[in-house]
Amino acid sequence: MRFWTLWAPLLALSLPAAAQQQDYTAANADRQAMLDRLGITQIRPGADGFDPRAPNAVNYDESKTGTYELPGLMRLNNGRAVRNSKDWDRRRKEIVEAFDREIYGRAPLSAPKITWNLVREEKTTEAGLPVVKRWMEGVADNKAAPQASATIMLRYTLPAAERRVPVMLSFGFPEGFKFPGPPRPADPGPPYTEQLLRHGWGYAVVVANSIQADNGGELKTGVIGISLQGRQRTPEDWGVLRAWAWGASRAREAIASDTKVDARRIGIEGLSRYGKAALVTMAYDRQFAIGFIGSSGAGGAALYRRNFGERMGNLAAGGEYHWFAGNFLKYAGPKTEFDLAVDAHMLIALSAPRPLFIGAGTVDTGDGWVDPKGSFLAAVAASPAWAITGAKGLSATDFPPELTPVTGGDLAFRQHRGGHNNRDNWPSFIDFATRELPN
C-alpha cells in the first residue's frame, strides 16, 4: 500500500500508556516472555498521570524531585579521566556499548538491505517558491525471513536551487494522515516547511511506523522481524527506538544520493517518542549534521534519575517497553534507575561536537510529563563532551526563563509555551541551524 493512503495509529504523544487506545494483548504476551527470560517477577508501576491522589501520582513539584548523582561522563571505565579528544573517542565507545546492552539494544548484522524506488516526482510551487517533490519507498530484503516485511516510506521537498541544499529529515506520519477527533485549529504563522524553504533548506519526512510498528505485539514483522528471522528477541536485541533510528539512517542515505542535496548538511528532527528516536539517531549516526529534539522526556533527553513526569515503570509498561532492549526492563524491577551505568546526559553527549537543539513546552501548558527541566539539566551535564572536542556546550547553567533561547553554544535549549509540540521552537531552531551550518 502506498504511504500517501496508509493510516498510522496515533502514537506521537508521549502520554501514559493507559491513555493509548490500542490492543496490547500480543504485546503483553511478548513482554511477559521477556520478563520470564530475565527472571523478573514484578515491575514497579509508573507514574499515574490521571489520579493525583494515587500513591504513585505523577510528580510535578520541583521540591520532590529527589537527590541523585549522575554517572561520570568524562571518566573512562577504568577510572581514568578523559583529558583530550582521543580519550573522548574511547569513552564514547564505552558509552555506546552501555546503551547498546542496557537501553536501546544492538542493531544486528542481519538488519535487512534496503532498496530505494522513486515512486513519484513533481515540480511545483510551495510557499510561492519553485520546488521539487519526491516520494520514495525503501523495500527491505526479507528473503531470510519471508514472513516479515517492511517498506520504508519517505518523501522530501527541495527548493529548486542551482546549488546543493541542506535538508531536515523528520520522523512523522503518512501524507494525508489526520489526528483522530475534532479538527485541530490551524497553526499560527507559516508552517515549519515554509520556514525551511524560505531559508534555502529542504524538508523530508520518514514514516516511523513503516520502519517498525509502534507495538510490541508486532516485533515479528518490520525490520526487527526480518532481522530476528523467526526467533524471539534476546535481552540485547534492538528495540523500536533503535530500529527507527536505523531506518532514519537509511532515509538519510537515500536523500544524500540526490545530486541537489548537500549530504554534509542533513539534520534529524522529532517530537515526543519521535524526539527520543531523533536523539538516538544523532547518537548512533554521526553523518547527521544537526539535531532538533523536541519534548523527548524519559528515554530521550530527560534524566532518568529525576523524579518528575514519566518514570521507568511507564517506559517498561506494555505500551512502551518495546522501544527498548529487553535488558531495560531490569531497571523497573528489581533494579532502579539509580543502578544504570548511564543517564540521558551521556546520550546527549554522543552528538558532540555536532550542533544539537533541545526543546520542550512548559509544565503549566501541558508538557510536564516530559520534564523540560530534566532535559536542560542533562544538557548542562553533557556540555563537557563539546568542550573536549573543541566546540562549545550549553551557554547557560541556570534553567532559563521560558521563551529564552539558550543558543550561544553548539548545544542549545529553549522552552516555549505551546504545549507538546515543536512548532513554537522551529523559528529558534532555524536561526540556530543557519548559524551552525551556513551556506
mmCIF file of C-alpha atoms in Angstrom, residues 134 158-159 161-167 255 257-262:
data_model
loop_
_atom_site.group_PDB
_atom_site.id
_atom_site.type_symbol
_atom_site.label_atom_id
_atom_site.label_comp_id
_atom_site.label_asym_id
_atom_site.label_seq_id
_atom_site.Cartn_x
_atom_site.Cartn_y
_atom_site.Cartn_z
ATOM 1 C CA ARG A 134 9.891 13.240 -4.446
ATOM 2 C CA LEU A 158 13.720 20.645 -2.188
ATOM 3 C CA PRO A 159 13.842 24.261 -3.271
ATOM 4 C CA ALA A 161 18.097 25.915 -6.440
ATOM 5 C CA GLU A 162 21.258 25.768 -8.524
ATOM 6 C CA ARG A 163 23.377 24.816 -5.534
ATOM 7 C CA ARG A 164 23.123 21.774 -3.276
ATOM 8 C CA VAL A 165 20.753 22.419 -0.379
ATOM 9 C CA PRO A 166 20.621 21.228 3.243
ATOM 10 C CA VAL A 167 17.664 19.101 4.364
ATOM 11 C CA ILE A 255 18.295 11.697 0.403
ATOM 12 C CA SER A 257 22.194 10.348 -3.090
ATOM 13 C CA ASP A 258 20.199 13.196 -4.657
ATOM 14 C CA THR A 259 22.652 15.444 -6.505
ATOM 15 C CA LYS A 260 20.689 18.518 -5.407
ATOM 16 C CA VAL A 261 21.226 17.737 -1.697
ATOM 17 C CA ASP A 262 24.234 18.786 0.378
#
